[in-house]
Tab-separated table of C-alpha atoms and ligand atoms in Angstrom:
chain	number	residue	atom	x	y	z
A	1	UNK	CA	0.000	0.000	0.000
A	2	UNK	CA	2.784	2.245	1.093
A	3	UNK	CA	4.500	1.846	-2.675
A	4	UNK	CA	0.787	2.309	-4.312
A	5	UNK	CA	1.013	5.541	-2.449
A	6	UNK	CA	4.206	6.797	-3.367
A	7	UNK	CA	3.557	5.916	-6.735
A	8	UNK	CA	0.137	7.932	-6.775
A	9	UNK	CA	1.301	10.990	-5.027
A	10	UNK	CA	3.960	11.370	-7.924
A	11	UNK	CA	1.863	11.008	-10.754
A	12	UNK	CA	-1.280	13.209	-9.604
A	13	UNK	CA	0.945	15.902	-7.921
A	14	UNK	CA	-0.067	15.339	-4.946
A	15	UNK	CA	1.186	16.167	-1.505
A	16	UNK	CA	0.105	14.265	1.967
A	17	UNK	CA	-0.303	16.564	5.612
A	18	UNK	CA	-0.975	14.746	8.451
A	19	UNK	CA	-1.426	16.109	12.305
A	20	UNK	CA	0.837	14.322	14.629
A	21	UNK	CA	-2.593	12.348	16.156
A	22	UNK	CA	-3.043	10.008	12.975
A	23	UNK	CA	-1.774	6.555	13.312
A	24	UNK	CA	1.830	6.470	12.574
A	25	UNK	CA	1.590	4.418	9.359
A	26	UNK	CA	0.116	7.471	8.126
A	27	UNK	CA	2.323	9.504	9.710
A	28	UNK	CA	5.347	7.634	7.330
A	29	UNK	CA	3.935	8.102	3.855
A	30	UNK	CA	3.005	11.866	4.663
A	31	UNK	CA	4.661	14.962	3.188
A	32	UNK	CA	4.236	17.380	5.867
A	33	UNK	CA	3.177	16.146	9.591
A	34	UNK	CA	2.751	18.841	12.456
A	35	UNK	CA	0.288	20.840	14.768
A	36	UNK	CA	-2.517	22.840	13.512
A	37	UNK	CA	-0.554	25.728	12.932
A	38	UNK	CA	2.318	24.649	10.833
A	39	UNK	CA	-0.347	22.419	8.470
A	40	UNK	CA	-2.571	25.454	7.799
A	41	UNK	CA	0.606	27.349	6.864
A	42	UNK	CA	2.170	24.772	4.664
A	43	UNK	CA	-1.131	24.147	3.215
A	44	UNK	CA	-1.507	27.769	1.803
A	45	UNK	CA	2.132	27.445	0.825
A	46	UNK	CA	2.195	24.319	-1.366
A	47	UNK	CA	1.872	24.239	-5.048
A	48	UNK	CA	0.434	20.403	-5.164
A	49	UNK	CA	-2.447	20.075	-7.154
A	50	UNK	CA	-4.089	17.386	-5.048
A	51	UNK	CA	-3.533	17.751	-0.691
A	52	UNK	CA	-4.267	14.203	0.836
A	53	UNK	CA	-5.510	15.900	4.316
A	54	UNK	CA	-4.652	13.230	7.331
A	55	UNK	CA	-6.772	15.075	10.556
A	56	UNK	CA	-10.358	15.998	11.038
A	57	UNK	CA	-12.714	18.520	8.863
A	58	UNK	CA	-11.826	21.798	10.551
A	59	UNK	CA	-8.537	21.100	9.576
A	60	UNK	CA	-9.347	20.222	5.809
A	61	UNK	CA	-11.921	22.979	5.659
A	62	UNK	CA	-8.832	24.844	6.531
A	63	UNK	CA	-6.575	24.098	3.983
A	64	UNK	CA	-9.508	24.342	1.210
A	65	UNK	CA	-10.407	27.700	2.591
A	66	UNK	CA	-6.498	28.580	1.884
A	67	UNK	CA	-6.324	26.772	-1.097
A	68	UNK	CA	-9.829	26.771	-3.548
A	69	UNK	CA	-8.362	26.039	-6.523
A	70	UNK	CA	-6.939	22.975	-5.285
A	71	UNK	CA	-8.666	19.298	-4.936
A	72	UNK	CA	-8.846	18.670	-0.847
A	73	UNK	CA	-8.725	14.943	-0.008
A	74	UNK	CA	-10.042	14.009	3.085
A	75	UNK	CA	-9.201	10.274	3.874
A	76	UNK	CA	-12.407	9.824	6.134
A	77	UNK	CA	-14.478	13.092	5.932
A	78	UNK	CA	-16.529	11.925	8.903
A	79	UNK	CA	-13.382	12.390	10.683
A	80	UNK	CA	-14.564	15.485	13.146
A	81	UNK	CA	-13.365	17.177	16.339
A	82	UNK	CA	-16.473	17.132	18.725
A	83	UNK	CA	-14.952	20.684	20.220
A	84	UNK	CA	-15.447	22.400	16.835
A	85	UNK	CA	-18.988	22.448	17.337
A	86	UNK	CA	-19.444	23.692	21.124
A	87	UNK	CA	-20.585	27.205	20.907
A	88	UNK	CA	-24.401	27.912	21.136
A	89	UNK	CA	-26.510	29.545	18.301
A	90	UNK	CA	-27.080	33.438	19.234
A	91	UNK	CA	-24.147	33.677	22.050
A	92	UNK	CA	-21.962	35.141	20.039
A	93	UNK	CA	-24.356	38.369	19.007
A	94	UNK	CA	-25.231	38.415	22.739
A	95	UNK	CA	-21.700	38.908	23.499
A	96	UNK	CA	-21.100	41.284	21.048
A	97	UNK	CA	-24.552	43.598	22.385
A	98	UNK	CA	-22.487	43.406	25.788
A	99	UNK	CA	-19.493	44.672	24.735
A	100	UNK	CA	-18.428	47.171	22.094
A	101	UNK	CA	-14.912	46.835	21.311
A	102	UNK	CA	-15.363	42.590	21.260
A	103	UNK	CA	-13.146	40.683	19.446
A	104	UNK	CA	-14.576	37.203	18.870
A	105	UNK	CA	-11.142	34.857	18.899
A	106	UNK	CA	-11.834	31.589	17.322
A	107	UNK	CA	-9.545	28.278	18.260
A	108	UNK	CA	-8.871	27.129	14.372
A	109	UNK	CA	-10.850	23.923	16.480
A	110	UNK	CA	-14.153	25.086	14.818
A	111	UNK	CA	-16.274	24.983	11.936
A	112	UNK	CA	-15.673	27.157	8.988
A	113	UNK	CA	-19.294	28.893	9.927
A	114	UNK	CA	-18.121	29.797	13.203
A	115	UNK	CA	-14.962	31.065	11.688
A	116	UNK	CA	-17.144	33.434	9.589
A	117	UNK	CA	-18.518	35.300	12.350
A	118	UNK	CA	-14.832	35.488	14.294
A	119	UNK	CA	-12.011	38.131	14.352
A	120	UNK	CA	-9.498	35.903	14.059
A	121	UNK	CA	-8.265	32.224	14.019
A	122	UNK	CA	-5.546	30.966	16.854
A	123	UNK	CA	-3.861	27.897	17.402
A	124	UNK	CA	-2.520	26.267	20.914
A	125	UNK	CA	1.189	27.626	19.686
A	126	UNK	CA	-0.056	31.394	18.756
A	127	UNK	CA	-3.208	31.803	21.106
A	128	UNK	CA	-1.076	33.983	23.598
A	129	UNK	CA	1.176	35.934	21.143
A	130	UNK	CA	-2.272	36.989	18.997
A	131	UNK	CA	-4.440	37.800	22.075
A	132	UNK	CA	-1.549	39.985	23.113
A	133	UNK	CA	-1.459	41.994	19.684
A	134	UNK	CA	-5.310	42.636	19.543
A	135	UNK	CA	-5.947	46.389	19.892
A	136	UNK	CA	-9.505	44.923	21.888
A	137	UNK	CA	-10.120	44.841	25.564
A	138	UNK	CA	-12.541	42.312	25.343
A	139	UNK	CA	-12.207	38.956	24.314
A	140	UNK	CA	-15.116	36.457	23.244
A	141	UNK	CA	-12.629	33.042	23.605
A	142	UNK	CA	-14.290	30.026	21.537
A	143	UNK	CA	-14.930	27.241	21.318
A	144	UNK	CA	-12.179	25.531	24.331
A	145	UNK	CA	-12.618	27.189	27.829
A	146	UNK	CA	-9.230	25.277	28.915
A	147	UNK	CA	-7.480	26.976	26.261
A	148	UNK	CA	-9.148	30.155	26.812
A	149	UNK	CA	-8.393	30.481	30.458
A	150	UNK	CA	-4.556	29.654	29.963
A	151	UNK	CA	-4.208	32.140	27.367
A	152	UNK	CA	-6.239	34.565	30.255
A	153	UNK	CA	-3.812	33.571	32.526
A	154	UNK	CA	-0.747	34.498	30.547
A	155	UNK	CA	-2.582	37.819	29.336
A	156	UNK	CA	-3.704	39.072	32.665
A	157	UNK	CA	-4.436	43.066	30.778
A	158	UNK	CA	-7.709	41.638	28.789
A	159	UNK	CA	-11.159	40.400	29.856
A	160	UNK	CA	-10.969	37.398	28.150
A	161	UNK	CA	-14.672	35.698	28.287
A	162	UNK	CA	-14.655	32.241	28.037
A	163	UNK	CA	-16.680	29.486	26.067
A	164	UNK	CA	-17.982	26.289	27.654
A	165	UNK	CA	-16.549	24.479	24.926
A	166	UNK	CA	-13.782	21.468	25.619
A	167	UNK	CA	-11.977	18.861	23.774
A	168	UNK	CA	-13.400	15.499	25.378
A	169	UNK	CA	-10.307	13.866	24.962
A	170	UNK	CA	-8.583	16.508	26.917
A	171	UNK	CA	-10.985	16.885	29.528
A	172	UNK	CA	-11.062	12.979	30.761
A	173	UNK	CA	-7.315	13.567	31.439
A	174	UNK	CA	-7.682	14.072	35.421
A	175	UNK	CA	-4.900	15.362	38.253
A	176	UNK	CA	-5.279	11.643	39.868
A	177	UNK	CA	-4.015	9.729	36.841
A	178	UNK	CA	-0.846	12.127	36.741
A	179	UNK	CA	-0.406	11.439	40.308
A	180	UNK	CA	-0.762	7.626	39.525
A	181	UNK	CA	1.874	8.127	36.499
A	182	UNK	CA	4.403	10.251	38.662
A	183	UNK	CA	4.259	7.485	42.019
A	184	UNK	CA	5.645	5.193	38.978
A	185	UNK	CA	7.944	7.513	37.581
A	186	UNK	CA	8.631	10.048	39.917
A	187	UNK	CA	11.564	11.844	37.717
A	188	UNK	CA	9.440	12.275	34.831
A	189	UNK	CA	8.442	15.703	33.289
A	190	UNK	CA	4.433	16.683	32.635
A	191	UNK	CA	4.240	17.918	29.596
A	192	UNK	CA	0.646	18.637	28.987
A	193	UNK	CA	-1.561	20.301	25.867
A	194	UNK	CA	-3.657	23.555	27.103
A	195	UNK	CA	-6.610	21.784	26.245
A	196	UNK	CA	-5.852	19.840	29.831
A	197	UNK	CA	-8.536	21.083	32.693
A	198	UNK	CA	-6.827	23.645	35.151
A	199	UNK	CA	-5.856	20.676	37.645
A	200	UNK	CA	-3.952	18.832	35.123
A	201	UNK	CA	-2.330	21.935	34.006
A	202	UNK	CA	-1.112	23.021	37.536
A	203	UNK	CA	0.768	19.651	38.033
A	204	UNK	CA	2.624	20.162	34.596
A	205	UNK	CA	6.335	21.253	34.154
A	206	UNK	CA	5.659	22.912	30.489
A	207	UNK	CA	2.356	23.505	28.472
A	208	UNK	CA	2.606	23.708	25.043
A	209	UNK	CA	0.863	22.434	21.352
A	210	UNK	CA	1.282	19.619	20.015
A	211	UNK	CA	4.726	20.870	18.049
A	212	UNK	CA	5.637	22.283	21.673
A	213	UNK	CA	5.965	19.328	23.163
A	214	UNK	CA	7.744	17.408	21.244
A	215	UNK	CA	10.188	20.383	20.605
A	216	UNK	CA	10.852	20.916	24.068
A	217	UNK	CA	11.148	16.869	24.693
A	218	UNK	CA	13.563	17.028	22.343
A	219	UNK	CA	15.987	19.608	23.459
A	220	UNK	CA	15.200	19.108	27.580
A	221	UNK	CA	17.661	17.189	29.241
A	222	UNK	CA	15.479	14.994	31.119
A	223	UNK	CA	15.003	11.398	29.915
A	224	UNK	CA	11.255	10.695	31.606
A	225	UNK	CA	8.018	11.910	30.286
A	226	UNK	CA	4.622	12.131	31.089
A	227	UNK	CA	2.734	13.070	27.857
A	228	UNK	CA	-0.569	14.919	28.879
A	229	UNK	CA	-2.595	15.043	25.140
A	230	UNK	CA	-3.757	12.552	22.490
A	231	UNK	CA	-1.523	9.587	22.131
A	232	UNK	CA	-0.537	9.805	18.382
A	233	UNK	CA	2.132	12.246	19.523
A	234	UNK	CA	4.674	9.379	20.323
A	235	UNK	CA	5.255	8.624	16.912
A	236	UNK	CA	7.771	11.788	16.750
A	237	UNK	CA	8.435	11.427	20.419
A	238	UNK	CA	9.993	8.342	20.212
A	239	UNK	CA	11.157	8.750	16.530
A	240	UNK	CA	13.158	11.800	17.837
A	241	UNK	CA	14.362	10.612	21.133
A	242	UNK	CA	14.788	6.963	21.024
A	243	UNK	CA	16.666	6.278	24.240
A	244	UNK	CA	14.193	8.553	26.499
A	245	UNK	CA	10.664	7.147	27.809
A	246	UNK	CA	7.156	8.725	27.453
A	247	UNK	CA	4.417	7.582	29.915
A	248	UNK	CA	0.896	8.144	28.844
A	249	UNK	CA	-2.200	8.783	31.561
A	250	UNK	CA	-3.976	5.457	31.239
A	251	UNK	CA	-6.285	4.734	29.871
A	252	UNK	CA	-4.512	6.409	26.862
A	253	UNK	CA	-5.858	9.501	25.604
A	254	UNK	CA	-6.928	8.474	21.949
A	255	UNK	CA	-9.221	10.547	19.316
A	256	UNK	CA	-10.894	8.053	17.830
A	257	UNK	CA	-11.731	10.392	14.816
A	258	UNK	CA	-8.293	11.057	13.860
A	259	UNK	CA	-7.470	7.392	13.919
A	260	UNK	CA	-10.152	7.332	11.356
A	261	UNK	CA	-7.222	8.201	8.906
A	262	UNK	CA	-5.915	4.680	7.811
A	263	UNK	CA	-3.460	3.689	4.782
A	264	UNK	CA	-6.038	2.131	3.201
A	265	UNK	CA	-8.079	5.116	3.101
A	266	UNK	CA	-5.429	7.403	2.232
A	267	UNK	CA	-4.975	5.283	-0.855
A	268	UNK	CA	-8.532	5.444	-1.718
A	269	UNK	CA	-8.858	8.957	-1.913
A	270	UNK	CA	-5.714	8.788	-3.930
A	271	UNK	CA	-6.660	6.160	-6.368
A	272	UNK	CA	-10.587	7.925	-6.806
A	273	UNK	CA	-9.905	11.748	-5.991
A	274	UNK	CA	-13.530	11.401	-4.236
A	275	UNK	CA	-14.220	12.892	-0.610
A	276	UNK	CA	-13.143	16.337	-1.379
A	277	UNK	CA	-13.785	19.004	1.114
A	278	UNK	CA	-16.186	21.534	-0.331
A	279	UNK	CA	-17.289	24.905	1.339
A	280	UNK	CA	-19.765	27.638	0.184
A	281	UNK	CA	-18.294	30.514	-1.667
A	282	UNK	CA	-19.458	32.927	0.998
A	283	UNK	CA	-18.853	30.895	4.164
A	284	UNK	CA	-14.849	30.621	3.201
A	285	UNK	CA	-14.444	34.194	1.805
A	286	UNK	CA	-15.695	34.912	5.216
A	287	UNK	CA	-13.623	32.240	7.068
A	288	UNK	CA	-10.749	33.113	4.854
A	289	UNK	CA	-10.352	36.593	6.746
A	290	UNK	CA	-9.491	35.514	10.412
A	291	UNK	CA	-7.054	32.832	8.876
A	292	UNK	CA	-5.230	35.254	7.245
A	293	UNK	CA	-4.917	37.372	10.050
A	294	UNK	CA	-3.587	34.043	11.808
A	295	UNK	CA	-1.270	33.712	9.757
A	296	UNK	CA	-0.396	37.328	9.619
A	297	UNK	CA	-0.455	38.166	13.376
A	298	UNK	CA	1.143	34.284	14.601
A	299	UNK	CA	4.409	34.152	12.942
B	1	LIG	P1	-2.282	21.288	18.012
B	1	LIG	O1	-2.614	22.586	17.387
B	1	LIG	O2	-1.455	21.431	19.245
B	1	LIG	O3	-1.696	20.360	17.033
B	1	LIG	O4	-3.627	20.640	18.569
B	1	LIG	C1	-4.656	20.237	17.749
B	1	LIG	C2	-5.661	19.468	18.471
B	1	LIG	O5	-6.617	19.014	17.926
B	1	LIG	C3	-5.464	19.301	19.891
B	1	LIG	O6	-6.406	18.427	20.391
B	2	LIG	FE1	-10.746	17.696	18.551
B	2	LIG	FE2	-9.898	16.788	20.868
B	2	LIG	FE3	-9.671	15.232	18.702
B	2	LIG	FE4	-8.119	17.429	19.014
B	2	LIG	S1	-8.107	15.569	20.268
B	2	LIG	S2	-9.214	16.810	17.165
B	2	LIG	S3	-9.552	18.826	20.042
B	2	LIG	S4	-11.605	15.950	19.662
């Protein structure tokens, strides 16, 4: 399958991105494989006719916003992030009749409709740095509250309002299972994803995205982990460190919809070009907008 791949992608000009939660045999045959923020970047970079997209639909709805004239795969298109949909119908114009100067800050974690009616897009890597640059006072923080309150804590001159949005993945992780983890390996680091509830996050030696933490893994001089987000990380964990150990909060913290991304499926959308990601002309012109200013503000 891996050779039927290769052998496609070459032909059709096509390039593969994959978040760092798909299985790792995807993980191998991709082209590009990082945290939200780097794949929406490359994505409006690359001159591929074809992208392969290995993560769930507000990711592909992503690049295709970036990227219309190009054919956006998506392996399993029922692939979804159950956080991209927690904000409630009307809150958003309620908040902004509260406030004048609101700026509605969207996690790139949500549908391209509720990046239409947002200021801008963050990611876990640029949430801080953007909040920091906005001229507003006011913040409307959707959809993750956990994210939202750690960016609140490191940007103590707004009134960031949160969202009672979470990732359930995230939010089973729980204080006593890093307890349980450290009794076992009591030298280990916590290294834990802001979408961790405020308990897990208080126990943790760094917070960071996805690309965070296994940068700082990689250049710490520790040699004992314990990995506080979704489990497909340890592909590049281990790949990168191979003589240092990563412990996992058990059970594992798995997203079931990114695992959704298989080989076989990637070569299926390969060999047929079918389940492309389509948008409405007027949703992504409007979804484009806080993207851009992403991508301006976050570098
Ligand atoms: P990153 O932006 O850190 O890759 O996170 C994406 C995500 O879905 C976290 O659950
Ligand atoms: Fe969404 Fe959580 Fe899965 Fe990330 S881990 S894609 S936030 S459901």
């Amino acid at each position: 399958m891996k050779n039927k791949i290769e052998q496609l992608k070459k032909e059709k000009n096509a390039v593969i991105m994959a978040h760092y939660y798909a299985p790792c045999e995807v993980q191998e045959v991709a082209d590009y494989i990082g945290d939200s923020f780097y794949l929406a970047k490359i994505a409006k970079q690359s001159d591929a006719e074809i992208i392969v997209f290995c993560g769930v639909q507000f990711m592909g709805e992503s690049a295709k916003t970036l990227n219309p004239h190009k054919k956006v795969l998506m392996p399993d298109p029922t692939a979804d992030c159950a956080m991209a949909h927690m904000v409630k119908n009307g809150i958003i114009d309620e908040m902004k009749s509260k406030y004048d100067d609101l700026a509605v800050v969207c996690y790139i974690n949500s549908t391209a409709e509720l990046k239409a009616v947002s200021d801008v897009c963050v990611t876990s890597s640029n949430a801080v740095k953007i909040v920091k640059a906005l001229p507003n006072k006011n913040i409307f923080f959707i959809p993750d509250r956990n994210l939202g309150r750690f960016v609140a804590q490191q940007v103590p001159e707004k009134n960031i309002i949160l969202n009672d949005g979470c990732c359930p993945i995230h939010a089973k992780i729980t204080a006593k299972q890093i307890t349980a983890e450290k009794e076992k390996h009591p030298n280990a680091k916590v290294l834990s994803h802001p979408e961790c509830e405020a308990e897990v996050l208080k126990l943790s030696d760094y917070i960071g995205s996805t690309a965070d933490i296994i940068a700082f893994a990689k250049t710490d001089e520790s040699s004992e982990y314990i990995i506080c987000t979704e489990d497909g990380v340890n592909y590049k964990l281990i790949t990168d460190n191979p003589h240092k150990r990563f412990y996992y909060p058990l059970p594992h913290p798995c997203c079931q919809d990114m695992k959704l991304n298989t080989l076989e499926s990637v070569l299926s959308v390969l060999e047929k070009e079918d389940k492309e990601i389509t948008i409405s002309e007027d949703i992504r012109l409007k979804a484009l907008i806080p993207l851009e200013r992403m991508l301006e503000l976050g570098l």
